[in-house]
CSV table of C-alpha atoms in Angstrom, one decimal:
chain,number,residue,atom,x,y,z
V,15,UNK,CA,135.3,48.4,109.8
V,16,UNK,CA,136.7,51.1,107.9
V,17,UNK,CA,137.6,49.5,105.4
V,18,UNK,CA,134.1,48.4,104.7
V,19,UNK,CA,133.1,52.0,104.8
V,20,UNK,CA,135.2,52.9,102.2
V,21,UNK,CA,133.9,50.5,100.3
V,22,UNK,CA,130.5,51.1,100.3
V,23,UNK,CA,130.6,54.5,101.0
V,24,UNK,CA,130.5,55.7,97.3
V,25,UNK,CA,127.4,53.1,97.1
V,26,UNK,CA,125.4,55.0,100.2
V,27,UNK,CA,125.8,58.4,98.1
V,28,UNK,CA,124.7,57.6,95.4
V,29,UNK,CA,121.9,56.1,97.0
V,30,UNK,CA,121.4,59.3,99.4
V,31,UNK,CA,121.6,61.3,96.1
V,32,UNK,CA,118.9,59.4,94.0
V,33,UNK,CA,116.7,59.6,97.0
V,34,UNK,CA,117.3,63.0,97.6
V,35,UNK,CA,116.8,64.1,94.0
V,36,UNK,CA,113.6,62.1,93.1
V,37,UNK,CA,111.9,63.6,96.2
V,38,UNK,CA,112.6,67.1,95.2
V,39,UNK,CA,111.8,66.2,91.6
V,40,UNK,CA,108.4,65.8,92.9
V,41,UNK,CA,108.2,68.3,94.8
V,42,UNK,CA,109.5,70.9,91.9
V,43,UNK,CA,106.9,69.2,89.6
V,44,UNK,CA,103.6,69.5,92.6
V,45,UNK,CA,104.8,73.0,93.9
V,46,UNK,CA,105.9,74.7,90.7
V,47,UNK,CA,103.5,76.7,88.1
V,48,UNK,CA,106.0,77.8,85.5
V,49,UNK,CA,106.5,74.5,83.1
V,50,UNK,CA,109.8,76.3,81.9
V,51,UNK,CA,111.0,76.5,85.8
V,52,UNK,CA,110.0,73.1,86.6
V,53,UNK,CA,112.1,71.6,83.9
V,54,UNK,CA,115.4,74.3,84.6
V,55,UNK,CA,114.6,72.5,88.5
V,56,UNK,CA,114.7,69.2,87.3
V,57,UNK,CA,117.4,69.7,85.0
V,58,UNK,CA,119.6,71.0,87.5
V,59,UNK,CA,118.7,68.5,90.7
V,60,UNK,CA,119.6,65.6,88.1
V,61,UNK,CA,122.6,67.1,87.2
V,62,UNK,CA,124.3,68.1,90.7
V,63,UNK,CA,122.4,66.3,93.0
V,64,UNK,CA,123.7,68.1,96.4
V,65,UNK,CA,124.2,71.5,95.2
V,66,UNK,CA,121.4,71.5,93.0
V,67,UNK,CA,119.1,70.4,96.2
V,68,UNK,CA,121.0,73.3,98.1
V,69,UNK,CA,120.2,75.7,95.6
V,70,UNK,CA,116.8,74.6,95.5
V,71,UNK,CA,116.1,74.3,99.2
V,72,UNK,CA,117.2,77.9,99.8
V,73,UNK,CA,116.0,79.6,96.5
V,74,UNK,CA,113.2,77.6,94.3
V,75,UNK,CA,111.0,76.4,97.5
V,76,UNK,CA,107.6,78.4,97.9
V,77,UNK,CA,107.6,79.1,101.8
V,78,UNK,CA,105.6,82.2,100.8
V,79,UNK,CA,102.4,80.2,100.0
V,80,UNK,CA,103.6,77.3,102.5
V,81,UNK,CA,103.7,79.8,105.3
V,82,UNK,CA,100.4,81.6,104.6
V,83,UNK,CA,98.3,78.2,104.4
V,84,UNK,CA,100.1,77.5,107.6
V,85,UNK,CA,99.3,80.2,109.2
V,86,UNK,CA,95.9,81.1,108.0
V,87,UNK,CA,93.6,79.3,110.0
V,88,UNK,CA,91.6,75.8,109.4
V,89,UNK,CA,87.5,76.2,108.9
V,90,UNK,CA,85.7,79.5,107.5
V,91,UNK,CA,87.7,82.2,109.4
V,92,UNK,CA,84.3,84.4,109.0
V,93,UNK,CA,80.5,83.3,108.6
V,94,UNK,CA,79.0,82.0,105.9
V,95,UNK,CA,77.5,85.5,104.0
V,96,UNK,CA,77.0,85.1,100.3
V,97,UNK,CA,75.4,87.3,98.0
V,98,UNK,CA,72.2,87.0,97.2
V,99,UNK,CA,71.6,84.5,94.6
V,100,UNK,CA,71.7,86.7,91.4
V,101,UNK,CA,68.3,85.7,89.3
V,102,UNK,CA,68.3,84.3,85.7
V,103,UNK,CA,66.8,87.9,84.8
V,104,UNK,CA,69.1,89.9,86.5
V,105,UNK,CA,72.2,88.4,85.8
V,106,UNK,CA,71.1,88.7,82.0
V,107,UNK,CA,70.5,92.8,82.5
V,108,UNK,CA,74.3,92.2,83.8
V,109,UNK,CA,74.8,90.7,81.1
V,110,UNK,CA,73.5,93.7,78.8
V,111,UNK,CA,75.3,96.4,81.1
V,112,UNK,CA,78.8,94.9,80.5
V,113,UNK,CA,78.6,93.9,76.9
V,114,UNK,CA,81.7,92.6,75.2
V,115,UNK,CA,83.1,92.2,79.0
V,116,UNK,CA,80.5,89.8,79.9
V,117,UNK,CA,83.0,86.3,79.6
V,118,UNK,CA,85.4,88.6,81.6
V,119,UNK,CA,82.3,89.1,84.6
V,120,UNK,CA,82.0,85.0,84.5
V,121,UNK,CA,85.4,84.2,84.5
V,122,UNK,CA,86.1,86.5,87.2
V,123,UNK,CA,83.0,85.0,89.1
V,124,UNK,CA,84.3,81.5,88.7
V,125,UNK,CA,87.7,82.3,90.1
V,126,UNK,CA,86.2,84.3,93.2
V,127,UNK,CA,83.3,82.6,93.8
V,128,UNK,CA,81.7,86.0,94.1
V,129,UNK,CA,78.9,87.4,92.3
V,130,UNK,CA,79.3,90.7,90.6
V,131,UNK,CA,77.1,93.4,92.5
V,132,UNK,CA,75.0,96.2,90.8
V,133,UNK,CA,73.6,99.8,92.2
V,134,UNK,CA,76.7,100.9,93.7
V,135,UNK,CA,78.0,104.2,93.5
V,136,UNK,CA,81.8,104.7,93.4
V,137,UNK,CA,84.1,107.7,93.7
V,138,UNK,CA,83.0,111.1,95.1
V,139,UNK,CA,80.2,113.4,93.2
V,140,UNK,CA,80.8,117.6,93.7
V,141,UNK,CA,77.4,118.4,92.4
V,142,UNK,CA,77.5,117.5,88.2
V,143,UNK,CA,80.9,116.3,89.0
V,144,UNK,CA,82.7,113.0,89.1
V,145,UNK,CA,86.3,112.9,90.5
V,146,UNK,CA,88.1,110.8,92.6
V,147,UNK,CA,89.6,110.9,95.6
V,148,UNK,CA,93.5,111.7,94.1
V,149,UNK,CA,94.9,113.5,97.0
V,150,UNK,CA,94.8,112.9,100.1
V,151,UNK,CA,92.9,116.5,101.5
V,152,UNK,CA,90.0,115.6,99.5
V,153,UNK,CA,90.5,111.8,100.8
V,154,UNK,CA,90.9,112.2,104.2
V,155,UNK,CA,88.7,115.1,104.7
V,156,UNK,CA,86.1,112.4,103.3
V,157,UNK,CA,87.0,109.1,105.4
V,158,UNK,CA,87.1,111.7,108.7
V,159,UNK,CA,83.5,113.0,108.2
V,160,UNK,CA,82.3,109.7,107.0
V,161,UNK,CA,83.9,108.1,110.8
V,162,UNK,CA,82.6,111.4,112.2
V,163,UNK,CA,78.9,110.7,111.0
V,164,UNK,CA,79.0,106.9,112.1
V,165,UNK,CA,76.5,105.7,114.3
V,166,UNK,CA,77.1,102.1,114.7
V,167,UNK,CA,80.2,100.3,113.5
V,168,UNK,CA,83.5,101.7,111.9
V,169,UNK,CA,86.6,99.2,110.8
V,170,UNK,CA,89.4,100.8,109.6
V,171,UNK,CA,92.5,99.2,107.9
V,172,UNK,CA,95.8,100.1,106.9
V,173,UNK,CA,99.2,99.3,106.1
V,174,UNK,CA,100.7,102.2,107.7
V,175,UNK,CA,99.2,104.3,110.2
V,176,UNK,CA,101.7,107.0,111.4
V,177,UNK,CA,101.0,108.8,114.5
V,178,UNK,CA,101.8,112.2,113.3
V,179,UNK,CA,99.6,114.9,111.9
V,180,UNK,CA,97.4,113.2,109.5
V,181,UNK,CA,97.0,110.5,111.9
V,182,UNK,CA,95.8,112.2,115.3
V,183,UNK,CA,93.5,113.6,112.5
V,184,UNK,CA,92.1,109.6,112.7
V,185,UNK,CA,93.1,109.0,116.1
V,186,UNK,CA,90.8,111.5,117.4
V,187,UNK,CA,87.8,111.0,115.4
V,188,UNK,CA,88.0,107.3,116.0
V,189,UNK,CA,88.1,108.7,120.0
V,190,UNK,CA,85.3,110.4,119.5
V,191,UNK,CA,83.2,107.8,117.9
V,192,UNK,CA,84.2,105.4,121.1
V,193,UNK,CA,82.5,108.1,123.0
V,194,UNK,CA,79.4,108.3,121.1
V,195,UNK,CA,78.9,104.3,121.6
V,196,UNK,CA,80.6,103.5,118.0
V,197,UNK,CA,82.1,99.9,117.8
V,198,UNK,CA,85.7,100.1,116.6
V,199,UNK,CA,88.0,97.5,114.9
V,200,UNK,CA,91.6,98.7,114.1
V,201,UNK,CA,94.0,96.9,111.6
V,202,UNK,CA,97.4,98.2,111.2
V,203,UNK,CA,100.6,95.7,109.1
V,204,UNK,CA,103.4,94.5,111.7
V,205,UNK,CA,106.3,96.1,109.5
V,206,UNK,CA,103.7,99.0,108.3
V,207,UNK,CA,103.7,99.9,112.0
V,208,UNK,CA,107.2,100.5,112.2
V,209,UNK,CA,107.3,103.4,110.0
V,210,UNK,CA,106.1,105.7,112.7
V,211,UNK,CA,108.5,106.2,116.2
V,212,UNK,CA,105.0,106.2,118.2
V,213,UNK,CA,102.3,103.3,117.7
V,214,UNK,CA,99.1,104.9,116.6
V,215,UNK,CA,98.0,100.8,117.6
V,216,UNK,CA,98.9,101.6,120.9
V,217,UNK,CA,97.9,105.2,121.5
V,218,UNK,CA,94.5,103.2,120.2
V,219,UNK,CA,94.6,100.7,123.1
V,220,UNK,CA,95.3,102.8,125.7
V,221,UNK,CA,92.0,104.8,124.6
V,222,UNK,CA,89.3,102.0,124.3
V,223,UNK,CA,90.1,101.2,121.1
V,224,UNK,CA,90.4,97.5,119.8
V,225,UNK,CA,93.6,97.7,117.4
V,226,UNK,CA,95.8,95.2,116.4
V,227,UNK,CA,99.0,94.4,113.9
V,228,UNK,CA,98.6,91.8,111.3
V,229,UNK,CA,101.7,89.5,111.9
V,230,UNK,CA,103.6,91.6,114.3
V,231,UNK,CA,106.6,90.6,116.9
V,232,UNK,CA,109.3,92.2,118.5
V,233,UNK,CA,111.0,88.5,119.0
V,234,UNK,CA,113.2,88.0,116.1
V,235,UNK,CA,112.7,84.2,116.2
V,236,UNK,CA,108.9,85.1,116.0
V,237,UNK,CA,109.1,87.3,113.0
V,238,UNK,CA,110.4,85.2,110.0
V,239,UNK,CA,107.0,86.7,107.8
V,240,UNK,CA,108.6,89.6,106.6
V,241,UNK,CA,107.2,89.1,103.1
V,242,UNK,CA,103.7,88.7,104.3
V,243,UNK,CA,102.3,91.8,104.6
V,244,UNK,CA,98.7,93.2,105.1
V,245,UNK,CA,98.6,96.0,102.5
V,246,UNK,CA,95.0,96.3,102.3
V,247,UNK,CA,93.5,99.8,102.6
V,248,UNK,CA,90.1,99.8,104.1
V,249,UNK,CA,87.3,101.8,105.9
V,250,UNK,CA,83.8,100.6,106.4
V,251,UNK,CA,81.4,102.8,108.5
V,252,UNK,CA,78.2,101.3,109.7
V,253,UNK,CA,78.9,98.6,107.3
V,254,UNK,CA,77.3,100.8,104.4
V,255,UNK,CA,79.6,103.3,103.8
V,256,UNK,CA,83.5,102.4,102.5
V,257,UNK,CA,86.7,103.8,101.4
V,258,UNK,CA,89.1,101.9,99.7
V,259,UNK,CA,92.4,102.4,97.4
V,260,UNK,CA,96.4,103.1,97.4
V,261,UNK,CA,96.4,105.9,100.4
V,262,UNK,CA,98.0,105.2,104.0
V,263,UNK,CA,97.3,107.2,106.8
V,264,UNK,CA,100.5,109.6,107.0
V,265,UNK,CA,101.3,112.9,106.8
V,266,UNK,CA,103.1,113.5,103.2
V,267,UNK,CA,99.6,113.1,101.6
V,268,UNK,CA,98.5,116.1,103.1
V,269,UNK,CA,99.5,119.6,100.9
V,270,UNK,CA,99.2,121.6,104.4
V,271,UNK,CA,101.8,119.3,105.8
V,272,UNK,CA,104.4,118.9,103.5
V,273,UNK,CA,105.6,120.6,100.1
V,274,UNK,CA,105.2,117.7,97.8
V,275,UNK,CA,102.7,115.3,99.0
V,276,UNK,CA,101.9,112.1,97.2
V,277,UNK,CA,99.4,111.6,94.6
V,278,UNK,CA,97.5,107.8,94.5
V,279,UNK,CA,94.1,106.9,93.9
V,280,UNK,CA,91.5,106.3,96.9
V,281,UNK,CA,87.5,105.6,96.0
V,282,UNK,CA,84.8,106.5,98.5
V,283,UNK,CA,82.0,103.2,97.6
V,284,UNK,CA,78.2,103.3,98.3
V,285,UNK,CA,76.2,100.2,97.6
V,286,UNK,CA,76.4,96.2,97.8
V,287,UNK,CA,80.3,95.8,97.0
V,288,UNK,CA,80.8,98.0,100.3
V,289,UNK,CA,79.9,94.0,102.1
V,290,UNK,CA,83.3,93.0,100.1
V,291,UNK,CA,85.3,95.4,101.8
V,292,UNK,CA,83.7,94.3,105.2
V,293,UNK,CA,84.0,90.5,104.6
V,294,UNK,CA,87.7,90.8,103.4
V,295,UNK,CA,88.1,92.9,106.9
V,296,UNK,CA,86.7,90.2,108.7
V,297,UNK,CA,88.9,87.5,107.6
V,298,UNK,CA,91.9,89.4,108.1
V,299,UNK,CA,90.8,90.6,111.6
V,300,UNK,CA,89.8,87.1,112.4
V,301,UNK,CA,93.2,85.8,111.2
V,302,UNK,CA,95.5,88.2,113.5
V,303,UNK,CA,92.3,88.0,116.7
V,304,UNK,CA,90.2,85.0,116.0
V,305,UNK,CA,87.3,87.6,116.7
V,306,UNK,CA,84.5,86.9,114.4
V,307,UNK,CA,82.9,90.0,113.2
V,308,UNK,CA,79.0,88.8,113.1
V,309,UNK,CA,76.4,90.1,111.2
V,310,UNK,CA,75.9,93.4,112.8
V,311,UNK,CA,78.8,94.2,111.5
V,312,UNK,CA,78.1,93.3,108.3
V,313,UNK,CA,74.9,94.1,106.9
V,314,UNK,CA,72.8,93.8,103.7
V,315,UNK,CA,72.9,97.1,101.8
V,316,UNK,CA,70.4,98.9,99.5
V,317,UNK,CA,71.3,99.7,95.9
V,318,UNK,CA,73.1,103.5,96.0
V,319,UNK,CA,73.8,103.9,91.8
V,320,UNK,CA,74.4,102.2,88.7
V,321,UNK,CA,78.1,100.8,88.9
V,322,UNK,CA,78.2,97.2,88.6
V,323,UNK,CA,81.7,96.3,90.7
V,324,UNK,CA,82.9,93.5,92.7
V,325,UNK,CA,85.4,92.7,95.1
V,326,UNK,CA,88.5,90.5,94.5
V,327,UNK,CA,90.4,89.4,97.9
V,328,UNK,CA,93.5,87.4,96.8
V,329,UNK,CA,96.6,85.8,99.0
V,330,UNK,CA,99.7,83.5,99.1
V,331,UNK,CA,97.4,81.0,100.9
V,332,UNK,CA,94.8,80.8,97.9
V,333,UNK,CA,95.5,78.1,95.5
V,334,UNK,CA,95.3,80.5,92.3
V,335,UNK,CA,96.3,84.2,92.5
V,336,UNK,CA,93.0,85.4,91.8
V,337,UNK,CA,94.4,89.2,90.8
V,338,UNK,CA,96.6,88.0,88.5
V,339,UNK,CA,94.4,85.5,86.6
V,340,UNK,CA,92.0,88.4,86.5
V,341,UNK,CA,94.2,91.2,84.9
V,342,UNK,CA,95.0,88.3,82.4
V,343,UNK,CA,91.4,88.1,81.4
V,344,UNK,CA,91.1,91.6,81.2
V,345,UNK,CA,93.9,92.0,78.9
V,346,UNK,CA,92.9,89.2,76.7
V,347,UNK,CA,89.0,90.9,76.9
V,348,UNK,CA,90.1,94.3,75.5
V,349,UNK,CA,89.1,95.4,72.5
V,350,UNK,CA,90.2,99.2,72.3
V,351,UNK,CA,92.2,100.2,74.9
V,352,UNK,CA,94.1,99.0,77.9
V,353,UNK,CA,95.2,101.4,80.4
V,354,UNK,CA,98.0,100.9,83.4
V,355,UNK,CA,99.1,103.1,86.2
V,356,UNK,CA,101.0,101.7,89.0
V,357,UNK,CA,104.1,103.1,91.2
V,358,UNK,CA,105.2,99.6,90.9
V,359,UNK,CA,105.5,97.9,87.4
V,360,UNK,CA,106.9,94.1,87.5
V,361,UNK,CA,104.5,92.1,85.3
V,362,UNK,CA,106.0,88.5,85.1
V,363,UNK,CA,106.7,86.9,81.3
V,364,UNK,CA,103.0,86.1,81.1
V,365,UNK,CA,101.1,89.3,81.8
V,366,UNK,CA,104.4,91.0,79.8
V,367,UNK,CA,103.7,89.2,76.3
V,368,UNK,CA,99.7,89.9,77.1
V,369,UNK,CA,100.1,93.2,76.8
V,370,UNK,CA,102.6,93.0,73.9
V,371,UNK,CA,99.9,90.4,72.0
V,372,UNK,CA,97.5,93.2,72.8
V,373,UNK,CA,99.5,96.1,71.2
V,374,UNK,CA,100.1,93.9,68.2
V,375,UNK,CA,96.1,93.5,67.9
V,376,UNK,CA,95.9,97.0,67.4
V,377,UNK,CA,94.9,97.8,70.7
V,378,UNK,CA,96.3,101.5,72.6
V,379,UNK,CA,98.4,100.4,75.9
V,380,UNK,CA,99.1,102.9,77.8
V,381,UNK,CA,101.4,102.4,81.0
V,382,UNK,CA,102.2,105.1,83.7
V,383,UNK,CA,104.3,104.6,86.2
């Protein structure tokens, strides 16, 4: 009997090893985007069979996007609530407003499937004055009387949400919109939440408050998402009124409550595009609840200014990264300028020799990091 292993033995590995590495070979060439990173696969599965599936298995398999779709739910996770057809007329006074940048507004409305939006007004007007909201006085001061003026619904997202002294600032106007009758939705990341010893989440509960982590556990066999975070920043109130941009809810934005606060960008948004903010709430809410936030939530809104805007929601579960393709198209649109500022500057090979293309066209690129 042993003898006959031995003999055949060499014959079942090599077997085991063809079958092995046609199967992955597949599954490089189905899975992978990058054409030079499905070949170095390839290459390297053919060549060491075992170690090259090893390698493969544990660094080249996209359990990022395979554990979103997973996760995220079968079915529309919210209703149905498209814009409004936009007329052959209108869409050509787009058309006008937005120029040069008009292929840019169809390509992004073929990737999201959602129609560019006019009358909005975006930032924060001090009488003739146009600024946004850059530091988190002026920011918060804003979102708190906006949540203190709310008559009907407020949804409030974040990916941290510390309870210390800028966020009992929240924590207590969100209380006393619960008083007034106010409907309240709270969204807070499960690893965002740990930055902060006590759970504003909780503190929330215990006072009436629906609020809930995005992909939280305390079980480590429960937790292997790590990489799938919520970093969305969002407050609607009464579904008309939103706040959107780089701030969390903690304390070192505030000057009065530390010596160097951070500087980011946050954008206080009147108008139609305010119903993208809501519906990108929705889904997420619906994804960590399986509440579905109906139309009261959700309303039609009446044009507010003259900024055309849309919003672009984008995930591991979505079969093209919307964002990306879009900053892509914007790059390739420009014809003067292009300007960058991001704390966090990692553009892959693609967007990297876009903006180099566009420098050699004679274009200014500016990047501030």
């Amino acid at each position: 009997m042993l003898s006959v292993l031995n003999e055949f033995w060499p014959h079942i590995l090599a077997l085991a090893a063809v079958i092995l590495t046609v199967g992955l070979s597949v599954q490089v060439i189905l899975e992978q985007r990058d054409e030079h990173a499905t070949v170095t696969w390839v290459g390297l599965l053919w060549l060491s069979p075992f170690l090259g599936a090893l390698i493969y298995l544990i660094l080249g398999t996209d359990r990022i996007r395979r554990r979103a779709i997973r996760l995220r739910p079968a079915g529309p996770a919210v209703p149905a609530l498209p814009d409004p057809q936009v007329a052959a007329a209108q869409r050509e006074q787009i058309a006008q407003k937005v120029g040069p940048l008009d292929t840019l507004s169809r390509v992004v409305s073929e990737l999201t499937h959602q129609g560019m939006t006019g009358g909005n007004h975006v930032a924060l007007t001090l009488g003739n004055d146009i600024r946004e909201l850059t530091t988190g006085d002026m920011a918060f001061e804003n979102m708190l009387q906006a949540i203190d003026g709310a008559e009907k619904t407020v949804i409030l997202s974040s990916y941290i949400f510390n309870l210390d002294g800028a966020g009992r600032l929240f924590t207590d106007a969100l209380i006393r919109a619960k008083e007034r009758g106010v409907k309240i939705r709270v969204l807070v990341d499960g690893i965002g939440g740990f930055y902060s010893w006590r759970s504003a989440t909780r503190y929330l509960t215990q006072n009436g408050i629906p609020a809930k982590r995005f992909l939280h556990s305390f079980l480590p066999w429960r937790m292997p998402y790590l990489n799938l975070r919520n970093h969305q920043k969002i407050l609607v109130v009464d579904g008309k009124l939103g706040f959107t941009g780089g701030m969390n809810i903690r304390k070192e934005y505030l000057s009065s409550q530390t010596e160097e606060p951070i500087r980011d960008l946050h954008f206080r948004i009147e108008g139609p595009v305010v119903r993208h903010l809501s519906k990108t709430f929705a889904r997420e809410w619906y994804f960590t609840t399986e509440e579905t936030l109906e139309d009261f939530w959700i309303p039609d809104i009446e044009p507010r200014g003259q900024v055309l805007a849309r919003g672009i929601w984008s995930g591991p579960d979505e079969p093209i990264d919307k964002v990306r393709w879009t900053i892509l198209g914007a790059i390739a649109a420009a014809q003067r300028k292009i300007l960058v500022v991001t704390p966090y500057f990692l553009p892959d090979e693609s967007i990297h020799t876009a903006l180099r293309l566009a420098a050699m066209r004679g274009l200014e690129v500016h990047v501030v990091l």
